[in-house]
Every structure is written in C-alpha cells, then in structure tokens.
Amino acid sequence: MITHKPDVCIIGSGIAGLIAALECAKFSNVLIITKNKLTESNSMYAQGGIAAPISIKDSPQTHYEDTLKAGCFHNNNETVKIVTKHAKSAIDDLINYGVQFDKTNNKLDLVKEGAHSIARVLHSKDVTGLEIMNCLIKKIKETNNISILENTSVNELIIENNSCIGCYANNLETNYTIESKFMCMTTGGSGYLFEKTSNPKIATGDGLYLAYVAGCRLIDLEFIQFHPTGFKYSEFNYFLISEALRGEGAKLINSNGSYFMKSYHKQADLAPRDIVARAIYDQLNQNNTVYLDCRSLERNVIKKFPTITQKAKENNINLLEDLLPVTPVVHYIMGGILTNLNAQTDITNLYAIGEVACNGLHGANRLASNSLLEGIVFAKNAAASIKKVIKKTSHTKTKRKQINTETVNKKLRQKIQNLLWKNCGIIRNTSDLQKAANELRKLSKLSPFNKTPKNTQWLKLPYLFINAALHRKENCGSHFIGNQNKKGKYWITQCKFNQLQTYTQFPKIKA
Ligand code: SIN
C-alpha cells in the first residue's frame, strides 16, 4: 500500500481535470489519477470545437440566449451568464497554452452548429479536442508539482464528517491511499452505459457513482443528449460525424431522396440536437435509412474534416460522391453531480467539474460545443475557490481498509447497455421504463458479482437514469416521454421554447 498526500487530487484527465490541475498547481501540489492513459478521455474525441462569442457580430448575451433556447429554459441562468461572459478569456487561455485554432485570412475561423444563431465555434479541423488536449498534456508534463497516476482506478472516496479527505485507488500492481485536502471529480460522461454511443469505453459514469455513494445529490439524469449523426463502422462501434458538417451545408436525406428536416423544424438540419435526433428516429421507424449528404460541399470545405473523410474512406465512402449512413447515438449527459457556481458539491472539499457535474449550464439539451468551454470556466472557478481556503485546510489521516475494484462481467454489461438503449432512449414511455427498472432489480439479486463496486455501479447507475426518466412526466428538451401532442407529431412540442417553462430550482450549496 502506497500513500500519497497531495494538496489537490484530481480524478479524471479530460479538459476539466487538466485545466483544474494546471490552475491548482499555481499554488499547490496536485495529483491526477486517471483510469487509462492521460491521453484517453472524452475531450480527446471532441470534433466540432469550442463555442465562444468572439465575432464582432456576436455577444455573450446572444450566446446566453442560444444556450437557454437549446436547453429549453431548464438551465440555471446564472451559470449560463458566467460561462458565456468568460468564454473569450477561456479561448485566450487555450491560445496561451499553444492551441492552434484554424484561421481564414489570418482571422479565427468560426463555424455554425445546431441551434447557434451565429457562427461561433472555434475548431482545429475536426480534431479540436485532440489539439487542445495535446497542448494541455504537454504543459502538465512540464509542471513539476503535478504528479500523475495512470491506469489507476478510484474505488472509494473517503468521507469523514461530510468532508472528503481522500480516496482509495488501485492498479494491477499497487493499492493506493490518497490523503488530500481537496478532491476534484472530473471523470467525464456515462455514454458507454448505453449500447450506441459516441463515447469511448472509459465513459462509464465512475465519478457519478463514487459521488453518489459518498452522499452527493445527482440531478437531471433524465436529460441525455443523443447526437443525431453517429456512423456505425463495426458491430458495436459508432464514429461521430460532427454537426459542423451540417453547419457547412451538409444535409440529412432519407432513402426516398427527401431532405426531411425542413418538415420537422424551421431551422431544418441545424435545429437543436434533440429535435434532429427525434426526427431521424422517426424516419428510421418508417423503415427509411438516413444519410448525411455532403455531395454539394466544396472540396476545400471537406478538407476541414480530414478524420471524418478518412473514416468514411476506410469504409469505401467518398464524401463528395456517396451518402454516409447515420443514426443517433448517446453523446452527452446533461445531468450529474449537483454543484454550485464554484463547482462545490454537497460534500465539503469535494468539487465536480465537466460532464460528471451538473451546474445548470446545459438545461434539458446542451448547445453544441459548450462543454469544452464549461470545463475550462468551471475548472478555473473551482481552483479559485480552493485557493481561498487552502492555507486553512490540513490533511486528515485515514485508517480504514479499501475495497478492490472488479471489472464488470461482459454479458451483464451488454445486457445493461441494451436495456438502457432500448428503454431509456430517444423516445421513452412509462411502461418500458418501469419494466427496465424491474429487470435491473432482478439482475441485482441474481448477479453473483453484486458485492463488488464495479458491478454495483453497472446495476445502480442505470437504475438512477431510469428512475429520473420516470419522474419527469412532461416532455422537455432531450427527455421525451412519448406523449404525442394534439397534432400527433411528437417532435413539434419541442419547437415552442417559450411554452416549456419547466425550471428546476437549483438548491443552494453552502460556499
Ligand atoms: C460535434 O462536433 O458535432 C460535437 C460537438 C459537441 O458535441 O459539442
């Protein structure tokens, strides 16, 4: 057993984790624990980019309004205000870390994505996440007071008197006890709990589960964003086809040759993601195949998407000549560990940042390319909050014994992924959700592995997602509980933003 005593321990190595580490390293010793390589995170795979109102035609106010409309006004207005106000300085930070965003005529190239009223997404070809993360990782490795534990899983947060004093972790060789003054949960998403997802295998909601077990409130788990355009390239694998392609003029078309999106929403192919995903779902249910048609795009536009072009080519699809089959996939969880504007959770000295957290930025449906931005702004808020109290905080010694991690059984995993995809998907209904909840209860009793943390996580988290979906009776943003409106067109209810005033009261967490 090895004991580490960092001032700040960061679990996860996406953009939120790395920015939090770099910010905290300015005044403390930091340890990053990541269950894979530092280079494996959801952030790495972000294609489209990062939204910021930097055009002279744009403003934080317009970005704010677009974020609220996409989120169906379920957002926390204060959070949206803060994030849109600090977007420009977040971009300046990235440029200072060496990030090269694409430029046209020496000016930053901005593209449009769904539900944005103006082009405001900065990008690095179609590998924006990779470019950002490579620059951040380089800086992390140059920073002396940041240590890294790779391929290491955290099994339990150590809580005493409602305060987080550390965690237990292990890898194949070693068990670790971490005694930290502050803990930042930045483990990212949960998409891999579902059968069809754009997320990598690591996105299994670990941080959500650890925080839940420790006593944090989770919120808004019914809001799961389905990205409209995943490309199935092997039995269980989907490759994300960036919305930025539609921003450049690519269009969805069905097997009858109809560009159907204009009949679903006035913003057609650039309607909010939830609406496009439901429209595709509706087309697929009518036995249509749905394709992305990029054939009218100029060659120099297609050049902005080398990775997507390459993936298509590997599957014998030439984007300038052929249609690319697409289907919605789970992409992003809007809900998460409830936090305040400093990223503080219900537990003292435990912070949560990025996709694992819910600070109310995204509401019921995330505006495209807002999440990398959120990671930066909230990592800086968390670090500023820690800095204020670090001198008054000391380490606490822990004596308890840790539990070891077990890997989930493959059959159980696949069963649960399928169960969630089928019953807690794009269109839900109460009866299927209830059946799925019962099935999970049964599986928990049957599973011979149900005493180990990973298996419990795989059984419990899906239950929490299903339970959240069961509790919200009205359609709102990405949560669609199957009730058709009077016209019998279930996607149309979502267009009437101003009639969907279903605010959540964000309970106050003590600063
Ligand atoms: C995309 O490029 O379509 C994904 C961007 C995002 O999810 O924000």
Short mmCIF file of C-alpha atoms and ligand atoms in Angstrom, two decimals:
data_model
loop_
_atom_site.label_atom_id
_atom_site.label_comp_id
_atom_site.label_asym_id
_atom_site.label_seq_id
_atom_site.Cartn_x
_atom_site.Cartn_y
_atom_site.Cartn_z
CA MET A 1 0.00 0.00 0.00
CA ILE A 2 1.39 3.38 -1.01
CA THR A 3 0.12 6.62 0.50
CA HIS A 4 0.16 9.93 -1.39
CA LYS A 5 -0.58 13.28 0.24
CA PRO A 6 -1.25 15.85 -2.47
CA ASP A 7 -2.95 19.13 -1.65
CA VAL A 8 -5.37 18.59 -4.50
CA CYS A 9 -6.29 15.24 -6.02
CA ILE A 10 -7.94 15.26 -9.43
CA ILE A 11 -9.79 12.18 -10.65
CA GLY A 12 -10.01 12.09 -14.45
CA SER A 13 -7.95 13.62 -17.22
CA GLY A 14 -10.30 15.36 -19.65
CA ILE A 15 -10.20 19.09 -20.25
CA ALA A 16 -11.80 19.92 -16.87
CA GLY A 17 -9.26 17.77 -14.99
CA LEU A 18 -6.21 19.10 -16.80
CA ILE A 19 -7.20 22.78 -16.53
CA ALA A 20 -8.05 22.28 -12.84
CA ALA A 21 -4.63 20.64 -12.34
CA LEU A 22 -2.78 23.47 -14.10
CA GLU A 23 -4.69 26.15 -12.20
CA CYS A 24 -4.25 24.45 -8.81
CA ALA A 25 -0.57 23.82 -9.50
CA LYS A 26 -0.07 27.59 -9.38
CA PHE A 27 -0.48 27.40 -5.57
CA SER A 28 -0.40 23.72 -4.51
CA ASN A 29 0.80 20.16 -5.18
CA VAL A 30 -1.51 18.22 -7.44
CA LEU A 31 -2.03 14.54 -8.16
CA ILE A 32 -4.02 13.40 -11.22
CA ILE A 33 -5.47 9.89 -11.13
CA THR A 34 -6.75 8.54 -14.43
CA LYS A 35 -8.05 5.05 -15.11
CA ASN A 36 -6.46 4.84 -18.55
CA LYS A 37 -3.67 6.82 -20.20
CA LEU A 38 -3.59 10.59 -19.78
CA THR A 39 -4.39 10.71 -23.47
CA GLU A 40 -7.71 8.82 -23.21
CA SER A 41 -10.74 10.96 -22.41
CA ASN A 42 -13.99 12.10 -24.00
CA SER A 43 -12.43 15.55 -24.50
CA MET A 44 -9.81 13.99 -26.79
CA TYR A 45 -12.55 12.94 -29.21
CA ALA A 46 -14.31 16.32 -29.42
CA GLN A 47 -14.50 17.11 -33.10
CA GLY A 48 -16.63 20.20 -33.67
CA GLY A 49 -14.94 22.58 -31.30
CA ILE A 50 -15.49 25.15 -28.66
CA ALA A 51 -18.14 27.86 -28.70
CA ALA A 52 -17.26 31.47 -27.82
CA PRO A 53 -18.87 34.77 -28.83
CA ILE A 54 -15.73 36.32 -30.31
CA SER A 55 -17.09 37.55 -33.64
CA ILE A 56 -17.83 41.29 -33.76
CA LYS A 57 -21.36 40.37 -34.79
CA ASP A 58 -21.75 38.19 -31.67
CA SER A 59 -22.06 38.88 -27.94
CA PRO A 60 -22.16 36.97 -24.64
CA GLN A 61 -25.85 37.94 -24.49
CA THR A 62 -26.61 36.19 -27.83
CA HIS A 63 -24.62 33.13 -26.77
CA TYR A 64 -26.53 33.19 -23.46
CA GLU A 65 -29.89 33.30 -25.27
CA ASP A 66 -28.95 30.47 -27.67
CA THR A 67 -27.82 28.31 -24.72
CA LEU A 68 -31.13 28.87 -22.92
CA LYS A 69 -33.25 28.18 -26.01
CA ALA A 70 -31.39 24.94 -26.78
CA GLY A 71 -31.68 23.95 -23.10
CA CYS A 72 -35.46 24.60 -23.20
CA PHE A 73 -35.02 27.21 -20.44
CA HIS A 74 -34.37 24.46 -17.94
CA ASN A 75 -30.89 25.97 -17.41
CA ASN A 76 -29.57 27.82 -14.39
CA ASN A 77 -29.46 31.36 -15.82
CA GLU A 78 -26.65 32.46 -13.52
CA THR A 79 -24.39 29.63 -14.72
CA VAL A 80 -25.12 30.41 -18.36
CA LYS A 81 -24.32 34.08 -17.75
CA ILE A 82 -20.97 33.26 -16.14
CA VAL A 83 -19.89 30.77 -18.81
CA THR A 84 -20.80 32.97 -21.78
CA LYS A 85 -19.20 36.00 -20.13
CA HIS A 86 -15.90 34.16 -19.56
CA ALA A 87 -15.80 32.35 -22.90
CA LYS A 88 -13.43 34.81 -24.54
CA SER A 89 -10.88 34.58 -21.73
CA ALA A 90 -11.12 30.75 -21.84
CA ILE A 91 -10.14 30.90 -25.52
CA ASP A 92 -7.25 33.26 -24.68
CA ASP A 93 -6.05 30.72 -22.08
CA LEU A 94 -6.06 27.94 -24.66
CA ILE A 95 -4.18 30.06 -27.18
CA ASN A 96 -1.62 30.83 -24.46
CA TYR A 97 -1.23 27.08 -23.87
CA GLY A 98 -0.32 26.83 -27.55
CA VAL A 99 -3.62 25.66 -29.06
CA GLN A 100 -3.78 26.41 -32.79
CA PHE A 101 -7.33 27.06 -33.94
CA ASP A 102 -7.96 27.17 -37.67
CA LYS A 103 -7.80 30.57 -39.30
CA THR A 104 -9.02 32.04 -42.59
CA ASN A 105 -7.28 35.18 -43.87
CA ASN A 106 -5.46 35.37 -40.56
CA LYS A 107 -8.72 35.51 -38.58
CA LEU A 108 -10.05 32.71 -36.40
CA ASP A 109 -12.40 30.58 -38.50
CA LEU A 110 -15.82 30.28 -36.86
CA VAL A 111 -18.35 27.66 -37.89
CA LYS A 112 -22.02 27.25 -37.12
CA GLU A 113 -23.56 24.27 -35.38
CA GLY A 114 -27.13 23.33 -34.48
CA ALA A 115 -29.17 25.91 -32.51
CA HIS A 116 -26.48 28.59 -32.68
CA SER A 117 -27.89 31.79 -34.20
CA ILE A 118 -24.43 32.75 -35.50
CA ALA A 119 -21.15 31.06 -36.44
CA ARG A 120 -19.20 30.94 -33.14
CA VAL A 121 -17.47 27.56 -32.94
CA LEU A 122 -13.67 27.64 -33.00
CA HIS A 123 -12.05 24.49 -34.25
CA SER A 124 -8.88 22.71 -35.28
CA LYS A 125 -10.00 20.84 -38.38
CA ASP A 126 -12.22 18.03 -36.98
CA VAL A 127 -9.81 17.18 -34.15
CA THR A 128 -10.28 20.16 -31.86
CA GLY A 129 -10.26 18.03 -28.69
CA LEU A 130 -7.03 16.33 -29.71
CA GLU A 131 -5.29 19.64 -30.44
CA ILE A 132 -6.39 21.15 -27.11
CA MET A 133 -5.59 18.07 -25.05
CA ASN A 134 -2.14 17.61 -26.61
CA CYS A 135 -1.21 21.18 -25.66
CA LEU A 136 -2.55 20.74 -22.12
CA ILE A 137 -0.80 17.40 -21.62
CA LYS A 138 2.50 18.94 -22.75
CA LYS A 139 2.07 21.71 -20.17
CA ILE A 140 1.06 19.21 -17.45
CA LYS A 141 4.23 17.19 -18.09
CA GLU A 142 6.36 20.33 -17.83
CA THR A 143 4.83 21.28 -14.47
CA ASN A 144 6.93 19.92 -11.59
CA ASN A 145 4.31 19.91 -8.88
CA ILE A 146 1.80 17.80 -10.83
CA SER A 147 2.14 14.01 -10.41
CA ILE A 148 0.19 11.50 -12.46
CA LEU A 149 -1.09 8.01 -11.72
CA GLU A 150 -2.22 6.41 -15.00
CA ASN A 151 -4.15 3.14 -15.43
CA THR A 152 -5.39 3.53 -11.88
CA SER A 153 -9.00 3.29 -10.73
CA VAL A 154 -10.50 5.08 -7.78
CA ASN A 155 -12.69 2.71 -5.76
CA GLU A 156 -14.00 4.89 -3.00
CA LEU A 157 -13.98 8.45 -1.76
CA ILE A 158 -13.04 8.76 1.90
CA ILE A 159 -15.58 10.88 3.72
CA GLU A 160 -15.40 12.00 7.33
CA ASN A 161 -17.95 14.37 8.88
CA ASN A 162 -19.33 15.12 5.42
CA SER A 163 -15.89 16.20 4.25
CA CYS A 164 -13.84 14.45 1.55
CA ILE A 165 -10.39 13.68 2.94
CA GLY A 166 -9.10 11.44 0.18
CA CYS A 167 -9.76 8.30 -1.82
CA TYR A 168 -8.70 4.70 -2.30
CA ALA A 169 -7.34 3.68 -5.67
CA ASN A 170 -5.57 0.76 -7.23
CA ASN A 171 -3.95 -0.57 -10.37
CA LEU A 172 -2.70 -4.02 -11.31
CA GLU A 173 0.35 -3.74 -9.05
CA THR A 174 -0.44 -1.38 -6.24
CA ASN A 175 -3.09 -0.21 -3.81
CA TYR A 176 -3.05 3.49 -3.00
CA THR A 177 -4.41 5.58 -0.18
CA ILE A 178 -4.69 9.20 -1.16
CA GLU A 179 -4.95 11.72 1.65
CA SER A 180 -5.79 15.05 0.04
CA LYS A 181 -7.05 18.40 1.23
CA PHE A 182 -9.29 18.81 -1.84
CA MET A 183 -10.73 16.38 -4.33
CA CYS A 184 -11.90 17.32 -7.85
CA MET A 185 -14.14 14.86 -9.65
CA THR A 186 -13.61 15.29 -13.39
CA THR A 187 -14.33 11.80 -14.70
CA GLY A 188 -16.49 12.85 -17.67
CA GLY A 189 -19.51 11.06 -19.08
CA SER A 190 -21.51 7.85 -18.89
CA GLY A 191 -22.27 7.18 -22.57
CA TYR A 192 -20.74 3.70 -22.51
CA LEU A 193 -23.56 2.51 -20.25
CA PHE A 194 -25.64 2.62 -23.45
CA GLU A 195 -25.39 0.30 -26.43
CA LYS A 196 -24.99 3.03 -29.07
CA THR A 197 -22.69 5.85 -28.13
CA SER A 198 -20.07 8.20 -29.47
CA ASN A 199 -18.20 7.86 -26.16
CA PRO A 200 -15.07 5.76 -25.59
CA LYS A 201 -15.11 2.67 -23.34
CA ILE A 202 -13.87 4.64 -20.35
CA ALA A 203 -17.09 6.72 -20.15
CA THR A 204 -18.85 4.55 -17.56
CA GLY A 205 -20.03 7.16 -15.06
CA ASP A 206 -17.42 6.26 -12.42
CA GLY A 207 -17.35 9.71 -10.84
CA LEU A 208 -21.14 9.90 -10.73
CA TYR A 209 -21.24 6.64 -8.85
CA LEU A 210 -18.41 7.48 -6.43
CA ALA A 211 -20.05 10.80 -5.55
CA TYR A 212 -23.49 9.22 -5.24
CA VAL A 213 -22.18 6.56 -2.83
CA ALA A 214 -20.38 9.28 -0.89
CA GLY A 215 -23.68 11.12 -0.40
CA CYS A 216 -23.85 13.76 -3.16
CA ARG A 217 -27.13 14.60 -4.83
CA LEU A 218 -27.32 13.78 -8.54
CA ILE A 219 -29.66 15.89 -10.64
CA ASP A 220 -31.27 15.96 -14.12
CA LEU A 221 -30.15 12.45 -15.12
CA GLU A 222 -33.19 12.17 -17.41
CA PHE A 223 -31.52 14.63 -19.80
CA ILE A 224 -29.33 12.55 -22.07
CA GLN A 225 -28.20 14.07 -25.33
CA PHE A 226 -28.36 11.91 -28.42
CA HIS A 227 -26.04 13.16 -31.14
CA PRO A 228 -28.01 12.86 -34.37
CA THR A 229 -25.20 11.63 -36.55
CA GLY A 230 -23.20 8.59 -35.50
CA PHE A 231 -21.70 6.41 -38.22
CA LYS A 232 -21.79 2.68 -37.44
CA TYR A 233 -18.49 1.25 -38.66
CA SER A 234 -18.49 -2.09 -36.86
CA GLU A 235 -20.91 -4.16 -34.79
CA PHE A 236 -20.65 -2.14 -31.58
CA ASN A 237 -18.78 0.95 -32.69
CA TYR A 238 -20.01 4.36 -33.79
CA PHE A 239 -17.94 7.22 -35.09
CA LEU A 240 -19.16 10.75 -34.50
CA ILE A 241 -19.95 12.80 -37.59
CA SER A 242 -19.57 16.39 -36.48
CA GLU A 243 -22.51 18.73 -36.61
CA ALA A 244 -20.09 21.25 -38.11
CA LEU A 245 -20.53 19.37 -41.42
CA ARG A 246 -24.20 20.36 -41.36
CA GLY A 247 -23.05 23.84 -40.36
CA GLU A 248 -21.12 23.91 -43.64
CA GLY A 249 -24.16 22.82 -45.66
CA ALA A 250 -24.36 19.00 -45.49
CA LYS A 251 -27.97 17.79 -45.26
CA LEU A 252 -29.84 14.80 -43.92
CA ILE A 253 -31.62 12.79 -46.58
CA ASN A 254 -33.69 9.61 -46.37
CA SER A 255 -33.75 6.55 -48.63
CA ASN A 256 -36.63 8.13 -50.63
CA GLY A 257 -34.35 11.03 -51.52
CA SER A 258 -36.21 13.50 -49.28
CA TYR A 259 -34.34 16.21 -47.34
CA PHE A 260 -36.76 15.67 -44.50
CA MET A 261 -35.51 18.02 -41.77
CA LYS A 262 -37.33 21.07 -43.16
CA SER A 263 -40.64 19.35 -42.44
CA TYR A 264 -39.73 18.93 -38.76
CA HIS A 265 -38.34 22.33 -37.77
CA LYS A 266 -37.78 25.77 -39.23
CA GLN A 267 -34.02 25.55 -38.57
CA ALA A 268 -34.08 22.29 -40.60
CA ASP A 269 -30.71 20.47 -40.40
CA LEU A 270 -29.45 22.97 -37.84
CA ALA A 271 -32.33 22.61 -35.40
CA PRO A 272 -31.37 21.78 -31.78
CA ARG A 273 -29.86 18.32 -31.45
CA ASP A 274 -32.77 16.74 -29.59
CA ILE A 275 -35.13 17.68 -32.40
CA VAL A 276 -32.84 16.41 -35.16
CA ALA A 277 -32.26 13.15 -33.24
CA ARG A 278 -36.02 12.60 -32.84
CA ALA A 279 -36.65 13.40 -36.50
CA ILE A 280 -34.07 10.80 -37.56
CA TYR A 281 -35.54 8.32 -35.12
CA ASP A 282 -38.95 8.94 -36.69
CA GLN A 283 -37.51 8.37 -40.17
CA LEU A 284 -35.80 5.14 -39.08
CA ASN A 285 -39.12 3.96 -37.61
CA GLN A 286 -40.70 4.45 -41.03
CA ASN A 287 -38.14 1.98 -42.38
CA ASN A 288 -36.09 4.69 -44.03
CA THR A 289 -32.34 4.68 -43.93
CA VAL A 290 -30.98 8.11 -43.06
CA TYR A 291 -27.85 9.52 -44.67
CA LEU A 292 -25.75 12.64 -44.44
CA ASP A 293 -25.39 14.14 -47.89
CA CYS A 294 -22.11 16.06 -48.25
CA ARG A 295 -22.04 15.84 -52.04
CA SER A 296 -22.71 19.53 -52.63
CA LEU A 297 -19.86 20.70 -50.39
CA GLU A 298 -16.76 22.28 -51.96
CA ARG A 299 -13.58 20.22 -51.84
CA ASN A 300 -11.89 22.85 -49.64
CA VAL A 301 -14.77 22.59 -47.13
CA ILE A 302 -14.41 18.82 -46.95
CA LYS A 303 -10.70 19.36 -46.28
CA LYS A 304 -11.67 20.81 -42.90
CA PHE A 305 -12.81 17.31 -41.89
CA PRO A 306 -9.83 15.02 -42.52
CA THR A 307 -10.64 12.48 -39.80
CA ILE A 308 -14.26 12.04 -40.86
CA THR A 309 -13.18 11.84 -44.52
CA GLN A 310 -10.62 9.18 -43.60
CA LYS A 311 -13.11 7.13 -41.56
CA ALA A 312 -15.59 7.25 -44.44
CA LYS A 313 -12.86 6.28 -46.92
CA GLU A 314 -11.87 3.26 -44.78
CA ASN A 315 -15.50 2.17 -45.24
CA ASN A 316 -15.46 2.79 -49.01
CA ILE A 317 -17.42 6.01 -48.80
CA ASN A 318 -16.24 9.08 -50.68
CA LEU A 319 -17.97 12.04 -49.02
CA LEU A 320 -18.03 14.06 -52.25
CA GLU A 321 -19.74 11.29 -54.19
CA ASP A 322 -21.52 8.94 -51.76
CA LEU A 323 -24.08 9.21 -48.99
CA LEU A 324 -22.97 8.45 -45.42
CA PRO A 325 -25.47 6.39 -43.35
CA VAL A 326 -26.07 7.94 -39.90
CA THR A 327 -28.00 7.14 -36.74
CA PRO A 328 -28.42 8.89 -33.37
CA VAL A 329 -26.07 7.82 -30.56
CA VAL A 330 -25.80 8.70 -26.87
CA HIS A 331 -23.35 11.57 -26.70
CA TYR A 332 -23.57 13.65 -23.54
CA ILE A 333 -25.22 13.56 -20.11
CA MET A 334 -26.62 16.96 -19.18
CA GLY A 335 -27.33 15.94 -15.57
CA GLY A 336 -24.78 14.92 -12.98
CA ILE A 337 -23.43 15.71 -9.53
CA LEU A 338 -25.19 18.82 -8.30
CA THR A 339 -22.74 21.71 -7.95
CA ASN A 340 -22.82 25.42 -7.27
CA LEU A 341 -21.05 28.14 -9.25
CA ASN A 342 -17.70 27.26 -7.61
CA ALA A 343 -18.13 23.60 -8.65
CA GLN A 344 -18.63 22.63 -4.99
CA THR A 345 -20.76 19.58 -4.26
CA ASP A 346 -22.83 18.63 -1.21
CA ILE A 347 -19.65 17.27 0.40
CA THR A 348 -17.10 19.71 1.80
CA ASN A 349 -13.83 19.85 -0.16
CA LEU A 350 -15.25 17.70 -2.97
CA TYR A 351 -15.60 19.53 -6.28
CA ALA A 352 -17.12 18.25 -9.53
CA ILE A 353 -16.34 19.77 -12.92
CA GLY A 354 -17.24 18.98 -16.53
CA GLU A 355 -19.66 16.36 -17.80
CA VAL A 356 -19.80 14.50 -14.48
CA ALA A 357 -21.21 17.62 -12.84
CA CYS A 358 -24.47 19.49 -13.25
CA ASN A 359 -24.23 23.22 -12.64
CA GLY A 360 -27.25 24.00 -14.81
CA LEU A 361 -25.38 25.23 -17.88
CA HIS A 362 -26.95 22.84 -20.37
CA GLY A 363 -30.51 22.64 -19.14
CA ALA A 364 -32.51 19.96 -20.92
CA ASN A 365 -30.37 19.91 -24.05
CA ARG A 366 -26.77 21.08 -24.40
CA LEU A 367 -25.97 23.70 -27.01
CA ALA A 368 -23.33 22.20 -29.32
CA SER A 369 -19.70 22.90 -28.40
CA ASN A 370 -20.49 24.41 -25.00
CA SER A 371 -18.92 21.61 -22.98
CA LEU A 372 -15.20 22.18 -23.55
CA LEU A 373 -15.90 25.78 -22.61
CA GLU A 374 -17.73 24.72 -19.46
CA GLY A 375 -14.78 22.51 -18.46
CA ILE A 376 -12.38 25.46 -18.61
CA VAL A 377 -14.58 28.07 -16.90
CA PHE A 378 -15.59 25.77 -14.04
CA ALA A 379 -12.08 24.34 -13.54
CA LYS A 380 -10.89 27.91 -13.03
CA ASN A 381 -13.79 28.67 -10.65
CA ALA A 382 -13.00 25.55 -8.63
CA ALA A 383 -9.29 26.40 -8.43
CA ALA A 384 -10.07 29.98 -7.35
CA SER A 385 -12.38 28.64 -4.63
CA ILE A 386 -9.73 26.14 -3.41
CA LYS A 387 -7.04 28.82 -3.40
CA LYS A 388 -9.08 30.94 -0.98
CA VAL A 389 -9.18 28.27 1.73
CA ILE A 390 -6.15 26.06 1.11
CA LYS A 391 -4.00 27.69 3.78
CA LYS A 392 -6.65 26.99 6.42
CA THR A 393 -7.10 23.34 5.37
CA SER A 394 -4.94 20.45 6.57
CA HIS A 395 -4.61 16.77 5.67
CA THR A 396 -6.57 14.21 7.69
CA LYS A 397 -5.17 10.76 8.37
CA THR A 398 -7.30 7.81 7.26
CA LYS A 399 -7.15 4.33 8.74
CA ARG A 400 -9.88 2.35 7.02
CA LYS A 401 -9.26 -0.54 4.65
CA GLN A 402 -10.05 -0.13 0.98
CA ILE A 403 -12.22 -2.23 -1.33
CA ASN A 404 -10.73 -3.55 -4.54
CA THR A 405 -12.21 -2.90 -7.96
CA GLU A 406 -13.65 -5.73 -10.03
CA THR A 407 -14.26 -5.47 -13.74
CA VAL A 408 -17.81 -5.89 -14.89
CA ASN A 409 -18.80 -9.18 -16.43
CA LYS A 410 -19.12 -8.75 -20.24
CA LYS A 411 -22.52 -10.45 -20.51
CA LEU A 412 -24.00 -8.34 -17.75
CA ARG A 413 -22.53 -5.20 -19.30
CA GLN A 414 -24.02 -5.89 -22.72
CA LYS A 415 -27.38 -6.72 -21.23
CA ILE A 416 -27.48 -3.44 -19.34
CA GLN A 417 -26.26 -1.40 -22.31
CA ASN A 418 -29.05 -2.87 -24.41
CA LEU A 419 -31.63 -2.37 -21.66
CA LEU A 420 -30.78 1.31 -21.29
CA TRP A 421 -30.62 1.96 -25.02
CA LYS A 422 -33.99 0.34 -25.64
CA ASN A 423 -35.89 1.70 -22.65
CA CYS A 424 -34.24 4.97 -21.73
CA GLY A 425 -33.58 6.17 -25.27
CA ILE A 426 -34.74 8.90 -27.63
CA ILE A 427 -38.47 8.26 -27.12
CA ARG A 428 -39.41 6.82 -23.74
CA ASN A 429 -42.62 5.56 -22.23
CA THR A 430 -43.58 4.86 -18.64
CA SER A 431 -44.32 1.19 -19.12
CA ASP A 432 -40.94 0.36 -20.72
CA LEU A 433 -39.10 2.40 -18.12
CA GLN A 434 -40.88 0.51 -15.35
CA LYS A 435 -40.11 -2.85 -16.96
CA ALA A 436 -36.46 -1.88 -17.25
CA ALA A 437 -36.36 -0.82 -13.60
CA ASN A 438 -37.83 -4.20 -12.58
CA GLU A 439 -35.34 -6.03 -14.76
CA LEU A 440 -32.48 -4.17 -13.09
CA ARG A 441 -33.84 -5.06 -9.65
CA LYS A 442 -33.94 -8.69 -10.71
CA LEU A 443 -30.41 -8.55 -12.10
CA SER A 444 -29.11 -7.03 -8.86
CA LYS A 445 -30.47 -10.00 -6.95
CA LEU A 446 -29.18 -12.56 -9.43
CA SER A 447 -25.75 -11.14 -10.06
CA PRO A 448 -23.11 -13.16 -8.26
CA PHE A 449 -20.92 -10.07 -8.52
CA ASN A 450 -23.25 -7.66 -6.79
CA LYS A 451 -20.97 -7.18 -3.81
CA THR A 452 -18.21 -5.59 -5.87
CA PRO A 453 -18.14 -1.87 -6.65
CA LYS A 454 -17.96 -2.06 -10.46
CA ASN A 455 -20.87 -4.43 -10.80
CA THR A 456 -22.89 -2.46 -8.32
CA GLN A 457 -22.10 0.64 -10.37
CA TRP A 458 -23.32 -1.04 -13.56
CA LEU A 459 -26.56 -2.03 -11.87
CA LYS A 460 -27.17 1.09 -9.83
CA LEU A 461 -26.35 3.91 -12.26
CA PRO A 462 -28.73 2.69 -14.99
CA TYR A 463 -31.38 2.44 -12.31
CA LEU A 464 -30.79 6.09 -11.40
CA PHE A 465 -31.09 7.15 -15.06
CA ILE A 466 -34.33 5.20 -15.44
CA ASN A 467 -35.73 6.49 -12.20
CA ALA A 468 -35.01 10.09 -13.22
CA ALA A 469 -36.77 9.49 -16.55
CA LEU A 470 -39.76 8.00 -14.76
CA HIS A 471 -40.10 11.01 -12.52
CA ARG A 472 -40.28 13.68 -15.20
CA LYS A 473 -43.75 13.42 -16.66
CA GLU A 474 -43.53 16.22 -19.24
CA ASN A 475 -41.52 16.35 -22.44
CA CYS A 476 -38.63 18.74 -22.12
CA GLY A 477 -35.57 19.01 -24.37
CA SER A 478 -33.82 15.68 -24.67
CA HIS A 479 -36.28 13.95 -22.34
CA PHE A 480 -39.23 12.72 -24.38
CA ILE A 481 -41.69 10.52 -22.57
CA GLY A 482 -43.66 9.53 -25.62
CA ASN A 483 -46.83 11.53 -25.26
CA GLN A 484 -47.78 12.90 -28.61
CA ASN A 485 -49.13 16.42 -28.78
CA LYS A 486 -52.54 17.25 -30.22
CA LYS A 487 -51.26 17.20 -33.77
CA GLY A 488 -49.85 13.75 -33.18
CA LYS A 489 -46.35 14.92 -34.08
CA TYR A 490 -44.17 14.29 -31.12
CA TRP A 491 -41.21 16.35 -32.26
CA ILE A 492 -43.17 19.57 -32.66
CA THR A 493 -43.73 20.23 -28.95
CA GLN A 494 -40.04 20.93 -28.71
CA CYS A 495 -40.14 23.92 -31.08
CA LYS A 496 -42.27 26.01 -28.73
CA PHE A 497 -39.45 27.00 -26.46
CA ASN A 498 -41.32 29.68 -24.56
CA GLN A 499 -44.09 27.31 -23.60
CA LEU A 500 -41.73 24.90 -21.94
CA GLN A 501 -41.01 26.83 -18.78
CA THR A 502 -40.00 23.89 -16.63
CA TYR A 503 -37.30 25.41 -14.47
CA THR A 504 -35.52 23.38 -11.87
CA GLN A 505 -34.88 25.04 -8.58
CA PHE A 506 -31.17 24.66 -8.01
CA PRO A 507 -30.78 24.10 -4.28
CA LYS A 508 -28.11 26.25 -2.68
CA ILE A 509 -24.90 24.55 -1.61
CA LYS A 510 -23.02 26.26 1.18
CA ALA A 511 -19.84 28.01 -0.09
C1 SIN B 1 -19.89 17.73 -32.94
O1 SIN B 1 -18.83 18.05 -33.47
O2 SIN B 1 -20.93 17.57 -33.56
C2 SIN B 1 -19.88 17.50 -31.48
C3 SIN B 1 -19.64 18.76 -30.76
C4 SIN B 1 -20.29 18.71 -29.42
O3 SIN B 1 -20.80 17.68 -29.02
O4 SIN B 1 -20.35 19.76 -28.76
#
